[in-house]
Coordinates of C-alpha atoms in Angstrom, one line a residue:
M1 CA -19.7 -4.8 11.2
E2 CA -22.0 -2.6 9.1
L3 CA -22.1 -0.9 5.8
T4 CA -24.8 1.4 4.5
G5 CA -26.5 0.7 1.2
S6 CA -25.0 3.8 -0.4
A7 CA -21.5 2.9 0.9
L8 CA -21.8 -0.6 -0.5
L9 CA -22.8 0.8 -3.9
G10 CA -19.9 3.4 -3.6
K11 CA -17.4 0.6 -3.0
I12 CA -18.7 -1.4 -6.0
Y13 CA -18.5 1.7 -8.1
G14 CA -15.0 2.6 -6.8
G15 CA -13.8 -0.9 -7.6
L16 CA -15.1 -0.8 -11.1
M17 CA -13.8 2.7 -11.7
G18 CA -10.4 1.7 -10.4
K19 CA -10.4 -1.3 -12.6
N20 CA -11.3 0.7 -15.7
I21 CA -8.7 3.4 -14.9
G22 CA -5.8 0.9 -14.1
G23 CA -6.5 -1.2 -17.2
S24 CA -6.4 1.8 -19.5
L25 CA -3.4 3.4 -17.9
G26 CA -1.4 0.2 -18.0
T27 CA -2.3 -0.9 -21.6
P28 CA 0.4 1.2 -23.4
Y29 CA 3.1 -0.5 -21.3
E30 CA 2.0 -4.1 -21.6
R31 CA 4.4 -6.4 -23.3
G32 CA 4.7 -10.1 -24.2
F33 CA 8.1 -10.4 -22.4
G34 CA 9.0 -8.8 -19.1
Q35 CA 11.3 -5.7 -19.0
D36 CA 14.8 -5.9 -17.5
D37 CA 14.3 -3.0 -15.1
L38 CA 11.8 -0.5 -13.8
I39 CA 10.2 1.5 -16.6
E40 CA 9.5 5.2 -16.7
V41 CA 5.8 5.9 -16.7
K42 CA 4.0 8.9 -18.1
L43 CA 0.3 8.5 -17.6
E44 CA -1.8 8.9 -20.7
H45 CA -5.5 9.5 -20.0
R46 CA -7.0 7.5 -22.8
L47 CA -9.8 4.9 -22.5
Y48 CA -9.0 1.4 -23.7
P49 CA -11.1 -1.7 -24.0
N50 CA -9.9 -4.5 -21.8
D51 CA -10.6 -8.2 -21.6
D52 CA -10.3 -7.9 -17.8
F53 CA -13.5 -6.0 -17.8
E54 CA -15.3 -7.7 -20.7
V55 CA -15.1 -11.3 -19.4
Q56 CA -16.6 -10.2 -16.1
M57 CA -19.5 -8.6 -17.9
A58 CA -20.1 -11.9 -19.6
W59 CA -20.1 -13.6 -16.1
L60 CA -22.5 -11.0 -14.8
R61 CA -24.9 -11.7 -17.7
L62 CA -24.6 -15.4 -16.9
I63 CA -25.7 -14.9 -13.3
E64 CA -28.5 -12.6 -14.3
D65 CA -29.8 -15.2 -16.8
R66 CA -29.1 -18.5 -14.9
G67 CA -29.1 -17.4 -11.2
L68 CA -26.5 -17.7 -8.5
N69 CA -26.0 -21.5 -8.6
I70 CA -23.8 -21.5 -11.7
S71 CA -21.1 -24.1 -12.2
E72 CA -17.8 -24.3 -14.0
H73 CA -19.7 -25.9 -16.9
D74 CA -21.9 -22.8 -17.2
L75 CA -18.8 -20.6 -17.3
A76 CA -17.3 -22.9 -20.0
Q77 CA -20.4 -22.5 -22.2
C78 CA -20.1 -18.7 -21.7
W79 CA -16.5 -18.8 -22.9
L80 CA -17.6 -20.5 -26.2
D81 CA -20.6 -18.2 -26.7
C82 CA -19.1 -14.8 -25.7
I83 CA -15.3 -14.7 -25.6
H84 CA -13.7 -15.0 -29.0
Y85 CA -10.1 -14.0 -28.3
N86 CA -7.6 -16.9 -28.5
W87 CA -4.7 -15.3 -26.7
D88 CA -2.5 -17.8 -24.8
E89 CA -4.5 -19.9 -22.4
Y90 CA -7.8 -18.6 -23.7
G91 CA -7.3 -20.3 -27.1
F92 CA -5.8 -23.5 -25.7
S93 CA -8.6 -24.0 -23.2
K94 CA -11.4 -23.2 -25.7
R95 CA -10.0 -25.8 -28.1
N96 CA -10.1 -28.3 -25.3
L97 CA -13.7 -27.4 -24.6
R98 CA -14.6 -27.9 -28.3
L99 CA -13.0 -31.3 -28.2
G100 CA -15.2 -32.3 -25.2
I101 CA -12.6 -31.8 -22.5
L102 CA -14.3 -30.2 -19.5
P103 CA -13.1 -28.1 -16.6
P104 CA -10.7 -28.3 -14.8
M105 CA -9.0 -30.5 -17.4
S106 CA -9.9 -28.0 -20.1
G107 CA -7.4 -25.6 -18.5
F108 CA -4.8 -28.3 -17.7
F109 CA -4.3 -30.4 -20.8
N110 CA -1.9 -29.2 -23.5
N111 CA -1.9 -25.7 -22.0
W112 CA 1.5 -24.1 -21.4
F113 CA -0.1 -20.9 -20.2
R114 CA -2.0 -22.4 -17.2
H115 CA 0.2 -20.3 -14.9
C116 CA -0.5 -17.0 -16.6
M117 CA -2.7 -14.0 -15.9
G118 CA -6.0 -14.8 -17.7
S119 CA -7.9 -15.6 -14.5
P120 CA -6.5 -13.4 -11.7
I121 CA -7.6 -10.4 -13.8
R122 CA -11.3 -11.3 -13.5
S123 CA -11.9 -11.7 -9.8
E124 CA -13.7 -8.5 -9.0
V125 CA -17.2 -9.6 -10.0
W126 CA -17.0 -12.5 -7.5
A127 CA -15.9 -10.2 -4.7
M128 CA -18.6 -7.6 -5.5
I129 CA -21.5 -10.1 -5.4
A130 CA -20.0 -11.6 -2.2
P131 CA -18.7 -8.7 -0.1
G132 CA -17.4 -9.8 3.3
L133 CA -18.0 -13.5 2.3
P134 CA -14.5 -14.5 1.3
D135 CA -15.3 -18.2 1.1
V136 CA -18.1 -17.6 -1.3
A137 CA -16.1 -15.3 -3.5
A138 CA -13.2 -17.8 -3.5
T139 CA -15.5 -20.6 -4.6
Y140 CA -16.8 -18.6 -7.5
A141 CA -13.2 -17.6 -8.4
F142 CA -12.1 -21.2 -8.3
M143 CA -14.9 -22.3 -10.7
D144 CA -14.0 -19.5 -13.0
A145 CA -10.2 -20.1 -13.0
I146 CA -10.2 -23.8 -13.6
V147 CA -11.9 -23.4 -17.0
D148 CA -8.7 -22.1 -18.5
H149 CA -6.0 -22.6 -15.8
G150 CA -6.8 -26.0 -14.2
G151 CA -3.7 -27.2 -12.2
G152 CA -2.1 -23.8 -12.7
E153 CA -0.8 -21.1 -10.3
S154 CA -3.4 -18.8 -11.8
V155 CA -6.1 -20.6 -9.9
Y156 CA -4.5 -19.4 -6.7
G157 CA -4.0 -16.0 -8.1
E158 CA -7.7 -15.5 -8.8
V159 CA -8.7 -17.0 -5.4
F160 CA -6.3 -14.7 -3.6
N161 CA -7.6 -11.6 -5.5
A162 CA -11.2 -12.5 -4.9
V163 CA -10.7 -13.0 -1.2
L164 CA -8.7 -9.8 -0.7
E165 CA -11.3 -7.8 -2.7
S166 CA -14.2 -9.4 -0.9
M167 CA -12.6 -8.5 2.5
A168 CA -11.8 -4.9 1.2
F169 CA -15.5 -4.2 1.6
V170 CA -15.2 -4.6 5.4
S171 CA -11.6 -3.4 6.1
S172 CA -9.1 -0.9 4.9
D173 CA -6.1 -2.5 6.7
L174 CA -4.1 -3.4 3.7
K175 CA -1.5 -5.6 5.4
R176 CA -4.2 -7.5 7.2
L177 CA -6.2 -8.0 4.0
I178 CA -3.1 -9.4 2.2
E179 CA -2.2 -11.8 5.0
Y180 CA -5.7 -13.0 5.4
A181 CA -6.1 -13.7 1.6
L182 CA -2.7 -15.6 1.7
N183 CA -4.3 -18.1 4.0
Y184 CA -6.6 -19.2 1.2
I185 CA -3.8 -20.5 -1.1
P186 CA -1.3 -23.2 -0.5
E187 CA 1.9 -22.1 1.2
S188 CA 3.8 -24.4 -1.3
S189 CA 2.5 -22.4 -4.3
M190 CA 4.7 -19.9 -6.2
T191 CA 1.9 -17.4 -5.8
H192 CA 2.2 -17.6 -2.0
K193 CA 5.9 -17.3 -2.3
T194 CA 6.0 -14.1 -4.5
I195 CA 3.4 -12.4 -2.4
T196 CA 5.3 -13.3 0.8
I197 CA 8.5 -11.9 -0.8
A198 CA 6.7 -8.6 -1.5
L199 CA 5.5 -8.4 2.1
R200 CA 8.9 -9.1 3.6
A201 CA 10.7 -6.7 1.2
H202 CA 8.4 -3.9 2.3
E203 CA 8.8 -4.8 6.0
E204 CA 12.6 -4.9 5.6
G205 CA 12.7 -1.5 3.9
L206 CA 14.0 -2.7 0.5
N207 CA 13.5 -0.2 -2.3
L208 CA 11.0 -1.0 -5.1
K209 CA 13.7 -2.0 -7.6
E210 CA 15.3 -4.5 -5.2
A211 CA 11.9 -6.0 -4.2
R212 CA 11.1 -6.4 -7.9
R213 CA 14.3 -8.3 -8.5
L214 CA 13.7 -10.7 -5.7
I215 CA 10.3 -11.6 -7.1
I216 CA 11.5 -12.2 -10.6
E217 CA 14.4 -14.3 -9.5
S218 CA 12.1 -16.5 -7.4
A219 CA 10.3 -17.7 -10.6
P220 CA 11.2 -20.8 -12.6
P221 CA 13.7 -19.9 -15.4
E222 CA 11.3 -20.8 -18.2
Y223 CA 8.7 -18.3 -17.0
R224 CA 11.0 -15.6 -15.7
R225 CA 10.7 -13.4 -18.8
I226 CA 7.1 -14.2 -19.6
A227 CA 5.2 -11.0 -18.9
Q228 CA 1.9 -12.8 -18.2
Y229 CA 3.3 -15.3 -15.6
S230 CA 0.9 -14.8 -12.8
P231 CA 3.0 -15.4 -9.6
I232 CA 5.4 -12.6 -10.7
N233 CA 2.4 -10.3 -11.4
L234 CA 0.7 -11.1 -8.2
G235 CA 3.9 -10.1 -6.4
F236 CA 4.0 -6.9 -8.4
E237 CA 0.4 -6.2 -7.5
V238 CA 1.2 -6.4 -3.8
L239 CA 4.3 -4.2 -4.3
G240 CA 2.1 -1.6 -6.0
L241 CA -0.3 -1.6 -3.1
L242 CA 2.4 -1.5 -0.3
Y243 CA 4.8 1.0 -1.8
S244 CA 2.4 3.6 -3.0
N245 CA 0.9 6.7 -1.4
G246 CA -2.4 7.6 -3.0
F247 CA -4.3 6.4 -6.1
E248 CA -2.2 8.0 -8.8
D249 CA 1.1 7.0 -7.1
A250 CA -0.2 3.4 -7.0
M251 CA -0.9 3.5 -10.7
V252 CA 2.6 4.8 -11.5
K253 CA 4.5 2.5 -9.2
T254 CA 2.5 -0.6 -10.3
I255 CA 3.0 0.1 -14.0
S256 CA 6.7 0.9 -13.5
L257 CA 7.2 -2.7 -12.4
G258 CA 6.4 -3.8 -16.0
Y259 CA 5.2 -7.2 -17.2
D260 CA 1.4 -7.5 -17.4
T261 CA 0.9 -3.8 -16.6
D262 CA -2.7 -3.4 -17.7
C263 CA -3.7 -6.3 -15.5
T264 CA -1.7 -5.4 -12.4
A265 CA -2.7 -1.7 -12.5
A266 CA -6.4 -2.7 -13.0
T267 CA -6.4 -5.0 -10.0
V268 CA -4.6 -2.5 -7.8
G269 CA -7.1 0.2 -8.9
A270 CA -10.0 -2.1 -8.1
I271 CA -8.7 -3.0 -4.7
L272 CA -8.1 0.7 -3.7
G273 CA -11.5 1.6 -5.1
I274 CA -13.3 -1.1 -3.1
M275 CA -11.3 -0.2 0.1
Y276 CA -12.0 3.5 0.0
G277 CA -15.1 3.9 -2.2
R278 CA -16.3 6.2 -4.8
D279 CA -14.8 9.4 -3.3
Y280 CA -11.2 8.0 -3.4
I281 CA -11.1 8.2 -7.2
P282 CA -9.8 11.6 -8.3
P283 CA -12.7 13.5 -9.9
D284 CA -10.7 14.2 -13.1
Y285 CA -10.1 10.5 -13.5
A286 CA -13.8 9.7 -13.0
K287 CA -14.8 12.0 -15.8
V288 CA -12.6 10.3 -18.3
Y289 CA -13.2 6.7 -17.3
E290 CA -16.9 6.7 -16.5
E291 CA -17.5 5.2 -20.0
V292 CA -17.0 1.5 -20.6
V293 CA -15.7 0.4 -24.1
T294 CA -15.4 -3.1 -25.5
N295 CA -14.1 -5.0 -28.5
E296 CA -17.5 -6.1 -29.7
S297 CA -17.2 -4.1 -32.9
W298 CA -14.6 -6.4 -34.4
G299 CA -15.7 -9.6 -32.8
G300 CA -13.4 -10.0 -29.8
V301 CA -16.4 -10.5 -27.6
S302 CA -20.2 -10.9 -28.2
N303 CA -23.4 -11.5 -26.2
I304 CA -21.9 -10.0 -23.1
R305 CA -24.7 -7.5 -22.4
A306 CA -22.1 -4.8 -22.0
S307 CA -22.9 -1.8 -19.8
R308 CA -21.8 1.5 -21.3
T309 CA -21.0 3.3 -18.1
V310 CA -19.4 2.3 -14.8
S311 CA -22.5 3.6 -13.0
E312 CA -24.8 1.3 -15.0
L313 CA -22.6 -1.7 -14.4
A314 CA -22.4 -1.0 -10.6
N315 CA -26.2 -0.8 -10.4
R316 CA -26.5 -4.1 -12.2
I317 CA -24.0 -5.8 -9.9
I318 CA -25.5 -4.5 -6.6
K319 CA -28.8 -6.2 -7.5
I320 CA -27.0 -9.5 -7.6
T321 CA -25.1 -8.6 -4.5
Y322 CA -28.3 -8.2 -2.5
R323 CA -29.7 -11.5 -3.9
L324 CA -26.6 -13.3 -2.7
L325 CA -26.4 -11.6 0.7
S326 CA -30.1 -12.4 1.2
S327 CA -29.3 -16.1 0.8
Q328 CA -26.8 -15.9 3.7
G329 CA -29.3 -15.5 6.5
G330 CA -27.2 -16.7 9.4
R331 CA -24.2 -14.5 8.3
V332 CA -25.7 -11.3 7.0
F333 CA -28.6 -9.0 7.9
I334 CA -30.0 -6.5 5.4
D335 CA -32.5 -3.9 6.7
R336 CA -35.3 -2.3 4.7
N337 CA -33.0 0.5 3.6
G338 CA -30.4 -1.8 2.1
N339 CA -27.9 -1.4 4.9
V340 CA -25.8 -4.5 5.5
D341 CA -24.7 -6.0 8.9
W342 CA -22.3 -8.9 9.0
L343 CA -23.4 -11.0 11.9
I344 CA -20.2 -13.1 11.9
D345 CA -16.8 -11.3 11.7
P346 CA -15.6 -12.1 8.1
F347 CA -12.0 -12.4 9.4
T348 CA -13.1 -15.4 11.5
V349 CA -14.1 -17.4 8.4
K350 CA -11.7 -20.3 8.0
P351 CA -10.2 -20.9 4.6
S352 CA -11.5 -24.1 2.9
G353 CA -12.5 -25.0 -0.5
P354 CA -11.9 -27.4 -3.5
W355 CA -9.0 -25.3 -4.8
L356 CA -6.9 -26.8 -2.0
N357 CA -7.3 -30.4 -3.1
Y358 CA -8.6 -31.1 -6.6
K359 CA -7.5 -33.2 -9.6
P360 CA -6.9 -31.1 -12.7
N361 CA -6.9 -34.1 -15.0
S362 CA -10.6 -34.7 -14.3
W363 CA -14.1 -33.3 -14.5
T364 CA -17.3 -33.8 -12.6
L365 CA -20.8 -34.1 -14.0
R366 CA -23.7 -33.4 -11.6
F367 CA -27.0 -35.2 -12.1
T368 CA -30.2 -35.6 -10.0
G369 CA -29.3 -38.1 -7.4
L370 CA -25.6 -38.7 -8.3
E371 CA -22.3 -37.2 -9.4
A372 CA -19.9 -38.8 -11.9
T373 CA -16.2 -37.8 -12.0
V374 CA -14.2 -38.7 -15.0
E375 CA -10.4 -38.9 -14.3
Y376 CA -7.6 -39.4 -16.8
P377 CA -4.5 -40.4 -14.8
N378 CA -2.3 -40.3 -17.9
G379 CA -4.2 -37.8 -20.0
P380 CA -6.8 -38.4 -22.8
V381 CA -4.4 -39.4 -25.6
L382 CA -4.5 -43.0 -26.8
K383 CA -1.1 -44.3 -28.0
P384 CA 0.2 -47.6 -29.5
G385 CA 1.3 -50.2 -27.1
V386 CA 0.0 -48.4 -24.0
E387 CA -3.5 -48.9 -22.5
L388 CA -5.3 -45.7 -21.6
P389 CA -6.8 -45.7 -18.1
I390 CA -10.0 -43.8 -17.5
V391 CA -11.5 -43.8 -14.0
V392 CA -15.2 -43.0 -13.4
T393 CA -16.2 -42.3 -9.8
I394 CA -19.9 -42.4 -8.9
K395 CA -21.1 -40.5 -5.8
N396 CA -24.6 -41.4 -4.6
L397 CA -26.4 -38.3 -3.4
R398 CA -29.5 -40.3 -2.5
L399 CA -30.4 -41.5 1.0
N400 CA -30.6 -45.2 0.0
P401 CA -28.1 -47.4 -1.9
L402 CA -28.3 -47.4 -5.7
N403 CA -27.9 -50.6 -7.6
L404 CA -26.4 -49.4 -10.9
S405 CA -25.6 -51.3 -14.2
Y406 CA -23.5 -49.7 -16.9
I407 CA -22.8 -50.3 -20.5
V408 CA -20.4 -48.6 -23.0
H409 CA -21.9 -47.3 -26.2
G410 CA -20.4 -45.5 -29.2
V411 CA -17.1 -47.3 -29.4
N412 CA -15.2 -47.3 -32.7
P413 CA -14.4 -51.0 -32.8
K414 CA -12.0 -50.8 -35.7
A415 CA -9.9 -48.3 -33.8
Y416 CA -10.0 -49.3 -30.1
Q417 CA -11.6 -51.4 -27.4
V418 CA -12.9 -50.4 -24.0
N419 CA -12.9 -52.8 -21.1
P420 CA -15.0 -53.6 -19.2
V421 CA -17.8 -53.0 -21.7
N422 CA -20.5 -53.5 -19.1
G423 CA -21.0 -54.3 -15.5
G424 CA -22.6 -53.3 -12.3
L425 CA -22.0 -51.6 -8.9
I426 CA -23.7 -50.7 -5.7
A427 CA -23.3 -47.1 -4.7
Q428 CA -23.8 -46.5 -1.0
P429 CA -25.5 -43.2 0.2
G430 CA -23.0 -40.3 0.4
L431 CA -20.1 -42.5 -0.7
E432 CA -18.0 -42.9 -3.9
T433 CA -17.7 -46.0 -6.0
R434 CA -14.8 -46.2 -8.5
V435 CA -14.8 -48.1 -11.8
E436 CA -11.6 -48.2 -14.0
F437 CA -12.0 -48.6 -17.7
R438 CA -9.0 -49.5 -19.9
V439 CA -8.8 -48.4 -23.5
R440 CA -6.6 -50.4 -25.9
L441 CA -5.7 -49.2 -29.4
I442 CA -6.4 -51.6 -32.2
D443 CA -5.6 -49.5 -35.3
L444 CA -4.2 -46.0 -35.2
D445 CA -5.2 -45.3 -38.7
E446 CA -8.9 -45.9 -37.8
L447 CA -8.8 -43.4 -34.9
G448 CA -10.8 -40.2 -35.5
A449 CA -9.8 -36.6 -34.7
V450 CA -11.7 -37.2 -31.4
E451 CA -13.6 -40.2 -30.1
H452 CA -16.6 -39.9 -27.7
P453 CA -17.7 -43.3 -26.3
V454 CA -20.6 -43.0 -23.8
I455 CA -21.0 -44.9 -20.6
Q456 CA -24.7 -45.3 -19.6
F457 CA -25.4 -45.9 -15.9
T458 CA -28.9 -47.1 -15.1
A459 CA -30.4 -47.8 -11.7
T460 CA -32.3 -51.1 -11.5
D461 CA -34.9 -50.0 -9.0
S462 CA -35.2 -46.2 -9.4
P463 CA -35.5 -43.7 -12.2
E464 CA -31.8 -42.7 -12.2
S465 CA -30.2 -43.1 -15.7
V466 CA -27.3 -41.0 -16.8
N467 CA -24.9 -40.9 -19.7
V468 CA -21.2 -40.1 -19.1
T469 CA -19.4 -39.0 -22.3
L470 CA -15.7 -39.7 -22.5
T471 CA -13.1 -38.0 -24.7
I472 CA -10.3 -39.9 -26.4
L473 CA -7.7 -38.2 -28.6
P474 CA -5.2 -39.5 -31.1
P475 CA -1.5 -38.7 -30.5
V476 CA 0.5 -36.3 -32.5
V477 CA 3.0 -38.4 -34.5
W478 CA 6.4 -37.3 -35.6
F479 CA 9.0 -39.2 -37.6
I480 CA 12.5 -38.3 -36.4
N481 CA 16.1 -38.8 -37.5
R482 CA 19.5 -37.2 -36.7
V483 CA 20.8 -35.3 -39.7
D484 CA 24.0 -33.5 -40.7
E485 CA 24.2 -29.8 -40.2
S486 CA 24.1 -29.2 -44.0
D487 CA 21.4 -31.7 -44.7
E488 CA 18.1 -30.1 -45.9
D489 CA 16.9 -32.7 -48.4
V490 CA 13.3 -32.4 -47.3
E491 CA 12.0 -34.6 -50.1
R492 CA 14.2 -37.5 -49.1
W493 CA 13.3 -37.0 -45.4
I494 CA 9.6 -37.3 -46.3
N495 CA 10.1 -40.4 -48.4
D496 CA 12.2 -42.0 -45.7
A497 CA 9.6 -41.3 -43.1
L498 CA 6.9 -42.7 -45.4
A499 CA 9.0 -45.8 -45.9
G500 CA 9.3 -46.4 -42.2
D501 CA 13.0 -45.8 -42.1
W502 CA 12.9 -43.1 -39.4
G503 CA 12.1 -43.4 -35.7
V504 CA 8.6 -42.5 -34.4
I505 CA 7.6 -40.4 -31.4
Y506 CA 4.1 -39.9 -30.0
R507 CA 3.2 -36.7 -28.3
D508 CA 0.1 -35.5 -26.4
G509 CA -0.1 -32.0 -27.9
Y510 CA 2.0 -29.2 -29.2
D511 CA 5.2 -29.8 -27.3
L512 CA 7.7 -31.7 -29.4
G513 CA 9.4 -33.0 -26.2
L514 CA 13.0 -32.8 -27.6
E515 CA 14.9 -32.0 -24.4
D516 CA 16.3 -35.6 -24.1
L517 CA 16.4 -36.5 -27.7
I518 CA 19.0 -34.1 -29.2
S519 CA 22.6 -34.3 -27.9
K520 CA 25.0 -31.4 -27.7
G521 CA 26.2 -30.4 -31.2
Q522 CA 23.6 -32.5 -33.0
S523 CA 20.8 -31.6 -35.4
M524 CA 17.5 -33.4 -35.7
A525 CA 14.8 -33.5 -38.4
L526 CA 11.2 -34.1 -37.8
V527 CA 8.5 -35.0 -40.3
G528 CA 4.8 -34.9 -39.8
F529 CA 1.8 -35.8 -42.0
I530 CA -1.2 -33.6 -41.5
H531 CA -4.6 -34.5 -42.7
N532 CA -7.2 -31.8 -43.4
P533 CA -10.7 -33.1 -44.1
G534 CA -11.9 -29.6 -44.7
D535 CA -11.4 -27.0 -47.5
T536 CA -8.1 -25.7 -48.6
R537 CA -7.4 -22.6 -46.4
I538 CA -4.9 -20.3 -44.9
I539 CA -3.7 -21.3 -41.5
H540 CA -1.2 -19.9 -39.0
V541 CA 1.8 -22.2 -38.2
G542 CA 4.6 -21.7 -35.7
V543 CA 7.6 -23.4 -34.2
P544 CA 8.1 -21.4 -31.0
N545 CA 11.4 -22.5 -29.5
N546 CA 14.6 -21.6 -27.5
A547 CA 17.0 -23.4 -29.9
P548 CA 20.0 -21.7 -31.7
Y549 CA 18.7 -22.8 -35.1
V550 CA 15.3 -23.9 -36.4
K551 CA 13.9 -24.2 -39.9
L552 CA 10.4 -25.1 -40.9
W553 CA 9.1 -26.4 -44.3
F554 CA 5.3 -26.8 -45.0
N555 CA 4.4 -28.9 -48.0
G556 CA 8.0 -28.8 -49.1
E557 CA 8.3 -25.0 -49.1
P558 CA 10.7 -23.3 -46.6
L559 CA 8.7 -20.9 -44.5
L560 CA 10.6 -20.0 -41.4
E561 CA 14.2 -19.9 -40.3
S562 CA 15.5 -18.8 -36.9
K563 CA 19.3 -18.5 -36.3
E564 CA 19.4 -17.4 -32.7
K565 CA 18.0 -18.4 -29.4
Y566 CA 14.7 -16.8 -28.3
I567 CA 12.4 -17.0 -25.3
L568 CA 9.9 -19.8 -25.6
R569 CA 6.3 -18.6 -25.7
P570 CA 4.1 -21.2 -27.5
N571 CA 0.7 -19.6 -28.2
Y572 CA -1.6 -19.4 -31.2
D573 CA -1.0 -15.7 -32.2
G574 CA 2.8 -15.8 -32.4
D575 CA 6.0 -14.6 -30.7
G576 CA 7.1 -12.1 -33.3
R577 CA 9.5 -14.3 -35.2
N578 CA 8.6 -18.0 -35.3
Y579 CA 5.1 -17.9 -36.9
I580 CA 3.8 -17.5 -40.4
D581 CA 0.7 -18.1 -42.5
A582 CA 0.7 -21.1 -44.7
L583 CA -1.7 -22.7 -47.3
M584 CA -3.1 -25.9 -46.0
R585 CA -4.5 -28.1 -48.7
H586 CA -7.5 -30.3 -48.5
G587 CA -6.3 -33.8 -47.7
W588 CA -2.7 -34.5 -47.0
N589 CA 0.0 -32.0 -46.0
T590 CA 3.5 -32.3 -44.8
V591 CA 5.5 -30.5 -42.3
A592 CA 9.3 -30.8 -41.8
I593 CA 11.4 -29.2 -39.0
K594 CA 15.1 -29.1 -38.5
I595 CA 16.4 -28.2 -35.0
K596 CA 20.0 -27.8 -33.8
R597 CA 21.3 -28.0 -30.3
V598 CA 24.7 -26.4 -29.3
D599 CA 24.9 -26.7 -25.5
E600 CA 21.7 -26.4 -23.4
P601 CA 18.7 -28.7 -24.0
V602 CA 16.3 -27.3 -26.5
S603 CA 12.5 -27.0 -26.3
A604 CA 10.2 -26.5 -29.2
H605 CA 6.5 -26.7 -30.0
F606 CA 4.7 -27.0 -33.3
I607 CA 1.4 -25.1 -33.3
M608 CA -1.4 -24.6 -35.9
S609 CA -4.4 -22.4 -35.7
E610 CA -6.9 -20.7 -38.0
S611 CA -5.8 -17.5 -39.8
G612 CA -6.0 -14.0 -38.2
K613 CA -9.4 -13.5 -39.8
Q614 CA -10.6 -16.3 -37.6
L615 CA -8.8 -14.8 -34.5
H616 CA -6.2 -17.7 -34.6
R617 CA -8.7 -20.2 -33.3
G618 CA -7.2 -23.6 -32.5
L619 CA -7.9 -26.4 -35.0
T620 CA -10.0 -29.4 -34.0
D621 CA -10.6 -31.2 -37.3
V622 CA -7.0 -31.5 -38.5
T623 CA -5.1 -34.6 -37.4
Q624 CA -1.4 -35.7 -37.3
H625 CA -1.5 -39.4 -36.3
R626 CA -1.5 -41.1 -39.7
K627 CA 0.5 -41.0 -42.9
P628 CA -0.5 -41.4 -46.5
K629 CA -0.3 -44.8 -48.0
L630 CA 2.7 -45.4 -50.3
T631 CA 1.7 -45.8 -54.0
A632 CA 3.5 -48.1 -56.3

């Protein structure tokens, strides 16, 4: 199986050009909520910046600077240094990273959007540096996806796309490519299900509208109308490929399906461009979309070393491609002219990888001689009356046993205890040894916004000594009480909560967890006390919900009132009706929420972020686990 150097470059160029075209054509039709039916599409030839492209340029710079052996931790650092958007999962995962929660848990904890499209859209760079090496492309894609989608369907979406695109360098048999890539993701996943529905619908001769309906109806109700829900979009992506005839028809049909149109059209364009190369792109398209534009000017991204043309970007990528292919001596041969010969049929590579069996509530640190995995079976939040288990697993990479001692440093003794505080273990070569630590709360008022005790492991007879930093968070505390439908005496609510007359609930994050607390026909009030150690400033607050009635007060002032059900979409930016700016004072602030249930259980979140000037970045210094002391 051979490919000339010029053909390889042509496929990289075609994929990038298809990506740029599809992203631009789909942008005018992108929505936050999915459309009810197929949409009419009139292609507008205008170039738009797209995070699908920008993030991958950041990844390319990372590999250029640090080499091929990057990890999920390198990618996490790149997120904080280069990508400043806080849309949906981007913002939630970056807040976790700033708190010290590492991948994959950074994408898992307190992240409602871990099943959405942020990662499947950035698979091309991994396929392009690993053409015909599906397992390698999939491994990079997995490391990428878990940073902001750990434990989510989107991990499978990016792995699927990366495998399909990697194999598109060596085959143009579309059905074979789709079926092969499906082998890389669990059959039990929603992503596998929607792609399979798309394949069967096409085989059975269903029209595009009917195939679309089947995919949407297969999704969980809470995500069915979320335009960025990745399993629906992966199904649409496959429909766009199967039901089209030619590049432009593929763009029109993919966009007509609606939902995350810039992303699906961009991926379809990339796949077709890789499969058929540079000459498949219509010449009039290539003229318009040769330029690459970004959102650097207003601060959406920075430090990404952006290429200004598709040709320039393709030439940068192929240099990395040859470096990676050269490292695969037993699988690939490259002659002096840059022609590539795959010595092993890529379709014989058996799917395997960490994405098939990993723990999203953990992270792994790699040191010389050993690895340490930190696992939070119940999450990182320390609550009254419940010990918090943290499991540290040491894997010895040495050829001889390691006799290790450990001691816990940096504990806040007024707030909590960690047991055991010290001890020892013998780690056998190549094996894992597990130590469970239990954290017990002493005084919630003494707990900081984030606690970082450190476990130091030291070998008694060799130079190995490593520090494993833990992350412990306080709960979000709400004082709750059932109230009459007409009761809006917020001042009394606050005083009663301060006096201890209301019930108390402890939450891990933004989700209020009200589904089982409010009965049919009842209203409930919630009061929270927010402490801001920083300056007085404008913040963005929201109560995204699906309830028939919600009202929000901040520092006693009514700010929001919603009188009809809406689709739940709890992000930082807003959903169009349940968010507003508020003045957060230095020191103590109060929030009060009233929620009514009529029939179906209600869901609601309370979310705070920085103002729009700060791109709605998630807050890490503000806490809601204490209350002011009553004064005489």
